CSV table of C-alpha atoms and ligand atoms in Angstrom, one decimal:
chain,number,residue,atom,x,y,z
A,206,UNK,CA,163.6,-30.2,48.1
A,207,UNK,CA,162.2,-29.9,44.6
A,208,UNK,CA,160.6,-33.1,43.5
A,209,UNK,CA,159.5,-34.5,40.1
A,210,UNK,CA,156.8,-37.1,39.7
A,211,UNK,CA,156.5,-38.8,36.3
A,212,UNK,CA,153.0,-39.9,35.5
A,213,UNK,CA,149.5,-38.5,35.6
A,214,UNK,CA,146.8,-40.7,37.1
A,215,UNK,CA,145.1,-41.4,40.4
A,216,UNK,CA,148.2,-43.3,41.6
A,217,UNK,CA,150.4,-40.3,40.9
A,218,UNK,CA,147.9,-38.0,42.7
A,219,UNK,CA,148.1,-40.3,45.8
A,220,UNK,CA,151.9,-40.3,45.7
A,221,UNK,CA,152.0,-36.5,45.4
A,222,UNK,CA,149.5,-36.0,48.2
A,223,UNK,CA,151.7,-38.3,50.4
A,224,UNK,CA,155.0,-36.6,49.4
A,225,UNK,CA,153.6,-33.2,50.2
A,226,UNK,CA,153.4,-34.1,53.9
A,227,UNK,CA,157.1,-33.9,54.2
A,228,UNK,CA,158.0,-30.4,55.4
A,229,UNK,CA,161.3,-30.2,53.4
A,230,UNK,CA,159.4,-30.5,50.1
A,231,UNK,CA,159.1,-27.0,48.6
A,232,UNK,CA,157.8,-27.8,45.2
A,233,UNK,CA,156.5,-30.8,43.3
A,234,UNK,CA,156.3,-31.0,39.5
A,235,UNK,CA,154.3,-33.6,37.6
A,236,UNK,CA,155.0,-34.7,34.0
A,237,UNK,CA,152.3,-34.5,32.8
A,238,UNK,CA,150.1,-34.7,35.9
A,239,UNK,CA,146.4,-33.9,35.2
A,240,UNK,CA,143.8,-31.2,35.9
A,241,UNK,CA,143.1,-32.6,39.4
A,242,UNK,CA,146.8,-33.1,40.3
A,243,UNK,CA,147.2,-29.4,39.4
A,244,UNK,CA,145.7,-28.5,42.8
A,245,UNK,CA,148.7,-30.2,44.5
A,246,UNK,CA,151.6,-30.0,42.0
A,247,UNK,CA,152.9,-27.9,39.1
A,248,UNK,CA,151.9,-29.8,36.0
A,249,UNK,CA,154.3,-29.7,33.1
A,250,UNK,CA,153.1,-30.6,29.6
A,251,UNK,CA,155.6,-33.4,29.0
A,252,UNK,CA,154.4,-36.9,28.4
A,253,UNK,CA,155.4,-39.7,30.8
A,254,UNK,CA,157.3,-41.5,28.1
A,255,UNK,CA,159.1,-38.4,26.6
A,256,UNK,CA,162.2,-39.3,28.5
A,257,UNK,CA,164.5,-36.8,26.8
A,258,UNK,CA,162.3,-33.9,27.7
A,259,UNK,CA,161.7,-35.1,31.2
A,260,UNK,CA,165.5,-35.2,31.8
A,261,UNK,CA,165.9,-31.8,30.2
A,262,UNK,CA,163.2,-30.4,32.5
A,263,UNK,CA,164.7,-32.0,35.6
A,264,UNK,CA,168.1,-30.7,34.9
A,265,UNK,CA,166.9,-27.2,34.0
A,266,UNK,CA,164.8,-27.0,37.2
A,267,UNK,CA,167.4,-28.5,39.6
A,268,UNK,CA,165.2,-31.4,40.7
A,269,UNK,CA,166.5,-33.0,43.8
A,270,UNK,CA,164.6,-36.3,43.6
A,271,UNK,CA,162.4,-37.9,41.0
A,272,UNK,CA,159.7,-40.5,41.4
A,273,UNK,CA,159.0,-42.5,38.2
A,274,UNK,CA,155.6,-44.1,38.7
A,275,UNK,CA,154.2,-45.7,35.5
A,276,UNK,CA,155.5,-48.9,33.9
A,277,UNK,CA,156.3,-47.6,30.5
A,278,UNK,CA,158.8,-44.9,31.4
A,279,UNK,CA,160.5,-47.4,33.8
A,280,UNK,CA,160.7,-50.0,31.2
A,281,UNK,CA,162.1,-47.4,28.7
A,282,UNK,CA,164.8,-46.4,31.1
A,283,UNK,CA,163.6,-43.1,32.6
A,284,UNK,CA,165.4,-43.8,35.8
A,285,UNK,CA,168.7,-44.6,34.0
A,286,UNK,CA,168.5,-41.4,32.0
A,287,UNK,CA,167.8,-39.2,35.1
A,288,UNK,CA,170.5,-40.9,37.1
A,289,UNK,CA,173.0,-40.3,34.3
A,290,UNK,CA,172.4,-36.6,34.9
A,291,UNK,CA,173.0,-37.1,38.7
A,292,UNK,CA,169.3,-37.0,39.7
A,293,UNK,CA,168.4,-39.6,42.3
A,294,UNK,CA,165.2,-41.5,41.6
A,295,UNK,CA,162.6,-43.7,43.1
A,296,UNK,CA,162.1,-46.7,40.8
A,297,UNK,CA,164.0,-49.5,39.1
A,298,UNK,CA,166.4,-49.1,36.2
A,299,UNK,CA,165.3,-50.6,32.9
A,300,UNK,CA,167.3,-53.8,33.4
A,301,UNK,CA,165.2,-54.5,36.5
A,302,UNK,CA,161.9,-53.0,35.2
A,303,UNK,CA,161.9,-55.9,32.7
A,304,UNK,CA,160.4,-58.0,35.5
A,305,UNK,CA,157.1,-56.3,34.4
A,306,UNK,CA,158.2,-55.4,30.9
A,307,UNK,CA,158.5,-59.0,29.8
A,308,UNK,CA,156.3,-61.8,31.0
A,309,UNK,CA,158.7,-64.3,29.4
A,310,UNK,CA,161.5,-62.8,31.5
A,311,UNK,CA,159.5,-63.0,34.7
A,312,UNK,CA,158.2,-66.5,34.1
A,313,UNK,CA,161.7,-67.8,33.3
A,314,UNK,CA,163.1,-66.0,36.4
A,315,UNK,CA,160.6,-67.7,38.6
A,316,UNK,CA,161.3,-71.1,37.1
A,317,UNK,CA,165.1,-70.7,37.4
A,318,UNK,CA,164.9,-69.7,41.0
A,319,UNK,CA,162.1,-71.9,42.2
A,320,UNK,CA,159.6,-69.1,42.9
A,321,UNK,CA,156.0,-70.5,42.9
A,322,UNK,CA,154.0,-69.6,39.8
A,323,UNK,CA,151.6,-71.1,37.3
A,324,UNK,CA,153.1,-73.8,35.0
A,325,UNK,CA,153.7,-72.3,31.5
A,326,UNK,CA,155.1,-72.6,28.0
A,327,UNK,CA,156.5,-69.7,25.8
A,328,UNK,CA,155.8,-69.5,22.1
A,329,UNK,CA,157.3,-67.4,19.4
A,330,UNK,CA,155.7,-69.4,16.6
A,331,UNK,CA,152.0,-69.3,16.2
A,332,UNK,CA,151.6,-72.8,14.7
A,333,UNK,CA,153.4,-74.3,17.7
A,334,UNK,CA,151.2,-72.4,20.1
A,335,UNK,CA,148.1,-73.6,18.3
A,336,UNK,CA,149.3,-77.2,18.3
A,337,UNK,CA,150.0,-77.0,22.0
A,338,UNK,CA,146.5,-75.8,22.6
A,339,UNK,CA,145.0,-78.9,21.0
A,340,UNK,CA,145.8,-80.8,24.2
A,341,UNK,CA,146.5,-78.1,26.8
A,342,UNK,CA,144.3,-78.2,29.9
A,343,UNK,CA,141.2,-75.9,29.7
A,344,UNK,CA,140.6,-73.2,31.0
A,345,UNK,CA,143.9,-71.8,30.1
A,346,UNK,CA,145.5,-68.4,30.2
A,347,UNK,CA,147.1,-66.6,27.3
A,348,UNK,CA,149.5,-63.6,28.0
A,349,UNK,CA,151.2,-61.2,25.6
A,350,UNK,CA,154.9,-61.0,26.5
A,351,UNK,CA,155.2,-57.2,26.7
A,352,UNK,CA,153.3,-54.3,28.2
A,353,UNK,CA,149.7,-54.1,27.0
A,354,UNK,CA,148.0,-51.6,29.3
A,355,UNK,CA,147.0,-54.3,31.7
A,356,UNK,CA,144.9,-55.9,28.9
A,357,UNK,CA,147.3,-58.5,27.6
A,358,UNK,CA,145.8,-61.4,29.5
A,359,UNK,CA,143.0,-63.6,28.2
A,360,UNK,CA,141.4,-66.3,30.4
A,361,UNK,CA,140.1,-68.8,27.8
A,362,UNK,CA,137.3,-71.0,28.9
A,363,UNK,CA,137.3,-73.1,25.7
A,364,UNK,CA,140.0,-74.4,23.3
A,365,UNK,CA,138.5,-72.3,20.5
A,366,UNK,CA,138.7,-69.1,22.6
A,367,UNK,CA,142.3,-69.9,23.5
A,368,UNK,CA,143.2,-70.4,19.8
A,369,UNK,CA,141.5,-67.2,18.8
A,370,UNK,CA,143.4,-65.3,21.5
A,371,UNK,CA,146.7,-66.6,20.2
A,372,UNK,CA,145.7,-65.7,16.6
A,373,UNK,CA,144.6,-62.2,17.7
A,374,UNK,CA,147.9,-61.6,19.5
A,375,UNK,CA,150.4,-63.3,17.2
A,376,UNK,CA,148.8,-62.6,13.8
A,377,UNK,CA,146.2,-59.9,14.4
A,378,UNK,CA,148.7,-57.8,16.4
A,379,UNK,CA,146.0,-56.5,18.8
A,380,UNK,CA,148.8,-55.7,21.4
A,381,UNK,CA,151.4,-54.7,18.7
A,382,UNK,CA,154.9,-56.0,19.3
A,383,UNK,CA,153.9,-57.0,22.9
A,384,UNK,CA,152.0,-60.0,21.4
A,385,UNK,CA,154.7,-61.4,19.1
A,386,UNK,CA,155.7,-63.8,21.9
A,387,UNK,CA,153.0,-65.3,24.1
A,388,UNK,CA,153.0,-67.2,27.4
A,389,UNK,CA,150.4,-69.9,27.8
A,390,UNK,CA,149.9,-70.8,31.4
A,391,UNK,CA,148.0,-73.0,33.8
A,392,UNK,CA,144.8,-71.6,35.1
A,393,UNK,CA,145.0,-71.0,38.8
A,394,UNK,CA,142.2,-70.5,41.3
A,395,UNK,CA,142.0,-68.8,44.7
A,396,UNK,CA,141.7,-65.3,46.2
A,397,UNK,CA,143.9,-62.7,44.7
A,398,UNK,CA,146.1,-60.4,46.8
A,399,UNK,CA,148.2,-57.4,45.8
A,400,UNK,CA,151.3,-56.8,47.9
A,401,UNK,CA,153.4,-53.7,47.1
A,402,UNK,CA,156.8,-53.8,48.7
A,403,UNK,CA,159.6,-51.3,49.1
A,404,UNK,CA,163.0,-52.6,48.4
A,405,UNK,CA,166.5,-51.2,48.1
A,406,UNK,CA,167.8,-54.5,46.6
A,407,UNK,CA,168.9,-55.8,50.0
A,408,UNK,CA,165.8,-55.8,52.2
A,409,UNK,CA,162.1,-56.0,51.4
A,410,UNK,CA,159.5,-54.1,53.4
A,411,UNK,CA,156.1,-55.0,52.3
A,412,UNK,CA,153.3,-52.5,52.5
A,413,UNK,CA,149.8,-53.3,53.8
A,414,UNK,CA,148.2,-55.9,51.5
A,415,UNK,CA,145.2,-54.9,49.3
A,416,UNK,CA,142.5,-56.2,47.0
A,417,UNK,CA,141.7,-54.9,43.6
A,418,UNK,CA,138.4,-55.2,41.7
A,419,UNK,CA,139.4,-55.5,38.1
A,420,UNK,CA,136.1,-56.2,36.4
A,421,UNK,CA,133.7,-53.4,35.3
A,422,UNK,CA,130.6,-55.0,36.7
A,423,UNK,CA,129.3,-55.9,40.2
A,424,UNK,CA,130.1,-59.4,41.4
A,425,UNK,CA,133.2,-59.4,39.2
A,426,UNK,CA,131.4,-59.6,35.9
A,427,UNK,CA,132.1,-58.0,32.5
A,428,UNK,CA,135.3,-56.7,31.0
A,429,UNK,CA,138.6,-56.2,32.7
A,430,UNK,CA,139.5,-52.6,33.6
A,431,UNK,CA,142.4,-50.8,35.1
A,432,UNK,CA,140.8,-51.4,38.5
A,433,UNK,CA,137.4,-50.2,39.8
A,434,UNK,CA,138.2,-50.0,43.5
A,435,UNK,CA,140.4,-51.4,46.2
A,436,UNK,CA,140.4,-52.2,49.9
A,437,UNK,CA,143.3,-52.6,52.3
A,438,UNK,CA,144.3,-54.7,54.1
A,439,UNK,CA,143.2,-57.8,52.2
A,440,UNK,CA,141.5,-60.2,54.7
A,441,UNK,CA,142.7,-63.3,52.9
A,442,UNK,CA,146.3,-62.3,53.5
A,443,UNK,CA,146.9,-63.6,57.0
A,444,UNK,CA,150.1,-63.2,59.1
A,445,UNK,CA,151.0,-66.9,58.3
A,446,UNK,CA,150.5,-66.4,54.6
A,447,UNK,CA,152.6,-63.1,54.8
A,448,UNK,CA,155.4,-65.1,56.4
A,449,UNK,CA,155.2,-67.8,53.8
A,450,UNK,CA,155.3,-65.2,51.0
A,451,UNK,CA,158.3,-63.4,52.5
A,452,UNK,CA,160.2,-66.7,52.6
A,453,UNK,CA,159.1,-68.3,49.4
A,454,UNK,CA,158.4,-65.3,47.1
A,455,UNK,CA,159.6,-61.9,48.2
A,456,UNK,CA,163.2,-62.6,49.4
A,457,UNK,CA,163.9,-65.1,46.6
A,458,UNK,CA,162.7,-62.6,44.0
A,459,UNK,CA,165.1,-59.9,45.3
A,460,UNK,CA,167.9,-62.5,45.5
A,461,UNK,CA,167.1,-63.7,42.0
A,462,UNK,CA,167.3,-60.2,40.5
A,463,UNK,CA,170.6,-59.6,42.3
A,464,UNK,CA,172.0,-62.9,41.0
A,465,UNK,CA,171.0,-61.8,37.4
A,466,UNK,CA,172.8,-58.5,38.0
A,467,UNK,CA,169.4,-56.7,37.8
A,468,UNK,CA,169.1,-55.3,41.3
A,469,UNK,CA,165.6,-54.0,41.8
A,470,UNK,CA,165.1,-50.8,43.8
A,471,UNK,CA,161.8,-49.0,44.3
A,472,UNK,CA,158.3,-50.6,44.6
A,473,UNK,CA,157.9,-54.2,43.6
A,474,UNK,CA,154.3,-55.2,43.2
A,475,UNK,CA,153.5,-58.9,43.8
A,476,UNK,CA,150.2,-60.0,42.2
A,477,UNK,CA,149.5,-63.2,44.2
A,478,UNK,CA,147.0,-65.9,44.0
A,479,UNK,CA,146.4,-67.9,47.2
A,480,UNK,CA,145.9,-71.3,45.5
A,481,UNK,CA,145.0,-74.6,47.3
A,482,UNK,CA,148.7,-75.4,46.8
A,483,UNK,CA,149.9,-72.2,48.4
A,484,UNK,CA,150.6,-68.6,47.3
A,485,UNK,CA,151.8,-68.2,43.7
A,486,UNK,CA,152.9,-65.2,41.7
A,487,UNK,CA,150.4,-64.2,39.0
A,488,UNK,CA,152.4,-61.2,37.9
A,489,UNK,CA,155.1,-58.8,39.0
A,490,UNK,CA,154.8,-55.1,38.4
A,491,UNK,CA,157.8,-52.8,38.7
A,492,UNK,CA,155.9,-50.0,40.3
A,493,UNK,CA,153.0,-49.0,42.6
A,494,UNK,CA,149.7,-50.4,41.5
A,495,UNK,CA,146.7,-48.3,40.5
A,496,UNK,CA,144.3,-48.2,42.4
A,497,UNK,CA,146.1,-50.1,45.1
A,498,UNK,CA,148.2,-47.0,45.9
A,499,UNK,CA,145.1,-45.1,46.6
A,500,UNK,CA,144.4,-47.3,49.7
A,501,UNK,CA,147.9,-48.2,50.7
A,502,UNK,CA,149.5,-44.8,50.9
A,503,UNK,CA,146.7,-43.2,53.0
A,504,UNK,CA,147.5,-45.9,55.6
A,505,UNK,CA,151.2,-45.2,55.6
A,506,UNK,CA,152.3,-43.5,58.8
A,507,UNK,CA,156.0,-43.2,58.0
A,508,UNK,CA,157.2,-40.4,55.8
A,509,UNK,CA,156.9,-41.5,52.1
A,510,UNK,CA,159.8,-39.4,50.9
A,511,UNK,CA,162.1,-40.7,53.6
A,512,UNK,CA,161.2,-44.3,52.7
A,513,UNK,CA,161.6,-43.7,49.0
A,514,UNK,CA,165.0,-42.2,49.5
A,515,UNK,CA,166.0,-45.1,51.6
A,516,UNK,CA,165.3,-47.5,48.7
A,517,UNK,CA,167.6,-45.3,46.5
A,518,UNK,CA,170.4,-45.1,49.1
A,519,UNK,CA,170.3,-48.7,50.3
A,520,UNK,CA,169.3,-47.7,53.8
A,521,UNK,CA,165.9,-49.4,53.9
A,522,UNK,CA,167.0,-51.8,56.7
A,523,UNK,CA,167.3,-49.0,59.2
A,524,UNK,CA,164.2,-47.0,58.0
A,525,UNK,CA,160.9,-47.5,59.6
A,526,UNK,CA,157.9,-48.4,57.3
A,527,UNK,CA,154.8,-48.3,59.4
A,528,UNK,CA,151.2,-48.6,58.5
A,529,UNK,CA,148.1,-47.6,60.5
A,530,UNK,CA,146.1,-50.5,62.0
A,531,UNK,CA,143.0,-49.4,60.1
A,532,UNK,CA,141.0,-50.2,56.9
A,533,UNK,CA,140.9,-48.3,53.7
A,534,UNK,CA,138.4,-48.4,50.7
A,535,UNK,CA,138.7,-46.6,47.4
A,536,UNK,CA,135.8,-46.3,45.0
A,537,UNK,CA,136.6,-45.4,41.4
A,538,UNK,CA,134.2,-43.3,39.3
A,539,UNK,CA,134.5,-44.0,35.6
A,540,UNK,CA,133.1,-42.5,32.5
A,541,UNK,CA,129.9,-44.2,31.2
A,542,UNK,CA,130.9,-46.8,28.7
A,543,UNK,CA,134.4,-47.5,30.0
A,544,UNK,CA,136.4,-49.7,29.4
A,545,UNK,CA,135.2,-49.6,25.7
A,546,UNK,CA,134.1,-46.3,24.4
A,547,UNK,CA,133.0,-43.2,26.4
A,548,UNK,CA,132.6,-39.5,26.0
A,549,UNK,CA,134.8,-36.9,27.6
A,550,UNK,CA,134.6,-33.3,28.5
A,551,UNK,CA,131.9,-33.4,31.3
A,552,UNK,CA,132.3,-30.8,34.0
A,553,UNK,CA,133.1,-32.2,37.4
A,554,UNK,CA,132.0,-30.9,40.8
A,555,UNK,CA,133.1,-31.9,44.3
A,556,UNK,CA,131.8,-31.2,47.8
A,557,UNK,CA,134.8,-29.9,49.8
A,558,UNK,CA,134.8,-33.1,51.9
A,559,UNK,CA,134.8,-35.3,48.8
A,560,UNK,CA,137.6,-33.2,47.2
A,561,UNK,CA,139.9,-33.8,50.2
A,562,UNK,CA,139.5,-37.6,49.9
A,563,UNK,CA,139.6,-37.9,46.1
A,564,UNK,CA,142.5,-38.7,43.8
A,565,UNK,CA,142.0,-37.5,40.2
A,566,UNK,CA,142.9,-40.0,37.5
A,567,UNK,CA,141.3,-38.7,34.2
A,568,UNK,CA,140.5,-35.0,34.1
A,569,UNK,CA,141.8,-31.8,32.6
A,570,UNK,CA,141.4,-28.1,33.2
A,571,UNK,CA,139.4,-26.4,30.5
A,572,UNK,CA,139.1,-22.6,31.0
A,573,UNK,CA,139.4,-23.0,34.8
A,574,UNK,CA,136.9,-25.8,35.0
A,575,UNK,CA,137.8,-29.4,35.7
A,576,UNK,CA,136.3,-31.7,33.0
A,577,UNK,CA,136.6,-35.5,32.5
A,578,UNK,CA,139.3,-36.6,30.1
A,579,UNK,CA,139.7,-40.4,30.7
A,580,UNK,CA,138.0,-43.7,31.4
A,581,UNK,CA,138.7,-43.9,35.1
A,582,UNK,CA,138.1,-40.4,36.4
A,583,UNK,CA,138.4,-40.3,40.1
A,584,UNK,CA,139.1,-42.5,43.1
A,585,UNK,CA,137.7,-41.6,46.5
A,586,UNK,CA,139.3,-43.1,49.6
A,587,UNK,CA,138.0,-43.4,53.2
A,588,UNK,CA,139.9,-44.7,56.2
A,589,UNK,CA,138.1,-46.2,59.2
A,590,UNK,CA,138.7,-48.6,62.0
A,591,UNK,CA,136.6,-51.3,60.4
A,592,UNK,CA,136.3,-52.4,56.8
A,593,UNK,CA,132.5,-52.0,56.9
A,594,UNK,CA,132.8,-48.4,58.0
A,595,UNK,CA,135.5,-47.7,55.4
A,596,UNK,CA,133.3,-49.0,52.6
A,597,UNK,CA,130.3,-47.0,53.8
A,598,UNK,CA,132.3,-43.8,54.1
A,599,UNK,CA,134.0,-44.2,50.7
A,600,UNK,CA,130.6,-44.5,49.0
A,601,UNK,CA,129.2,-41.6,51.0
A,602,UNK,CA,132.2,-39.4,50.1
A,603,UNK,CA,132.1,-40.6,46.4
A,604,UNK,CA,128.5,-39.3,46.2
A,605,UNK,CA,130.1,-35.9,46.5
A,606,UNK,CA,131.9,-36.3,43.2
A,607,UNK,CA,129.7,-35.6,40.3
A,608,UNK,CA,129.8,-35.6,36.5
A,609,UNK,CA,127.5,-36.7,33.7
A,610,UNK,CA,127.5,-40.4,33.2
A,611,UNK,CA,129.6,-41.2,36.3
A,612,UNK,CA,129.7,-45.0,36.8
A,613,UNK,CA,130.9,-46.9,39.8
A,614,UNK,CA,130.6,-50.5,41.0
A,615,UNK,CA,128.3,-50.8,44.0
A,616,UNK,CA,130.1,-53.8,45.6
A,617,UNK,CA,133.6,-52.6,46.2
A,618,UNK,CA,134.9,-54.4,49.4
A,619,UNK,CA,131.9,-56.8,49.7
A,620,UNK,CA,133.9,-59.9,48.9
A,621,UNK,CA,136.5,-58.8,51.5
A,622,UNK,CA,133.7,-58.2,54.0
A,623,UNK,CA,132.3,-61.7,53.4
A,624,UNK,CA,135.8,-63.2,53.9
A,625,UNK,CA,136.1,-61.5,57.3
A,626,UNK,CA,132.8,-63.0,58.4
B,300,AMP,P1,147.3,-59.3,34.9
B,300,AMP,O1,147.0,-58.4,33.8
B,300,AMP,O2,148.6,-60.1,34.7
B,300,AMP,O3,147.1,-58.7,36.2
B,300,AMP,O4,146.2,-60.4,34.8
B,300,AMP,C1,144.8,-60.0,34.9
B,300,AMP,C2,144.1,-61.0,35.7
B,300,AMP,O5,144.0,-62.2,35.0
B,300,AMP,C3,144.6,-61.3,37.1
B,300,AMP,O6,144.3,-60.4,38.0
B,300,AMP,C4,144.0,-62.6,37.4
B,300,AMP,O7,142.7,-62.4,37.8
B,300,AMP,C5,143.9,-63.3,36.0
B,300,AMP,N1,145.0,-64.2,35.8
B,300,AMP,C6,146.2,-64.0,35.3
B,300,AMP,N2,146.9,-65.2,35.3
B,300,AMP,C7,146.1,-66.1,35.7
B,300,AMP,C8,146.3,-67.6,35.9
B,300,AMP,N3,147.4,-68.2,35.6
B,300,AMP,N4,145.2,-68.2,36.4
B,300,AMP,C9,144.1,-67.6,36.7
B,300,AMP,N5,143.9,-66.3,36.5
B,300,AMP,C10,144.9,-65.6,36.1
B,301,LIG,N1,146.0,-52.7,39.8
B,301,LIG,C1,146.8,-53.4,39.0
B,301,LIG,C2,147.9,-52.7,38.4
B,301,LIG,O1,148.3,-51.6,38.8
B,301,LIG,O2,148.4,-53.2,37.4
């Protein structure tokens, strides 16, 4: 089987390493991949949103199966375009990817079908949004409607901050067209859980739960990032809560998408908050999370390609999706200065052991050397029978990845560890 993976970050590296375990896989191409992924796949210099060229490449190279990993090509219809040429894909079509592509769509879907989420209002008119904020409960949450690289969410602690966020999005255009409509929603509290789930549109098979660490600084301080580390499973996500989420959130979401003629196939990501009033949906993503994937897939015991194909073929009900009864921790190394400004081009070195456990997110090959090329550079994952050991081992292994200015949080997994105690 010849596979194509669209994307080029740590998540895609984890997906590729997992797919490679299937003995029928003869070749994997990545569009565009990255310098680290090049060790595990043939990287092709086509951007993840250059759908026309991706399709052309897939046809010319007789790709048997394609995995579209990032949000933007999914929202732009990459799966639709590949399927139109007869290439089966993992991932939702554009009409279902809208569940991530538009917050207004997803909020209205949840309201219509009674899926628990924060109370909200939608505004297309700035004056109306500002007027609403005069009396809205504070803190409040302002969200740009469209994709905004995970940065379109502002938690405003004061009325002034909330108004400024609305002005920045609707007038200042800081998120471009994504901010021309905004959602203003109720501020929720409680532990956050990420649940990625395979679905073929009929059944849902959740993967092991995980916990992201979104802020740049220790103890969840500082700016939001793409994610500085993850652990799985998430200790807050008990079996009872999982049952409740299946009944009140996962199955109703799949049914709602079917009722709207937007059948979702692929990986549906539920960003949940376990509030005092029960689990609520903070956001849906139409894809694997990054860096959740880097802890979830290493725990997957079933064959990833088989499960992915089952979501495409509608045979997920009879396909086993099994996870190891172990713990995983992933520690991200970022460029000094991320998520604001940082320098690139620093040479990277790995101990052989670290290399084996590391997914490369932001690096390129420069005259045969691997150099940094992004904000988040690597993610190093360890698996162990306890969370404590997994954390210790992930940090030990991540010591074996070096480049100038490498920054990591020192407390990945500590909150989860406290929760277990
Ligand atoms: P998102 O980009 O949608 O993942 O949101 C970023 C982060 O903002 C989430 O992980 C939450 O920590 C926080 N957040 C989003 N919506 C809410 C809400 N309604 N109440 C409290 N926190 C929220
Ligand atoms: N880790 C959150 C995301 O992938 O959006």
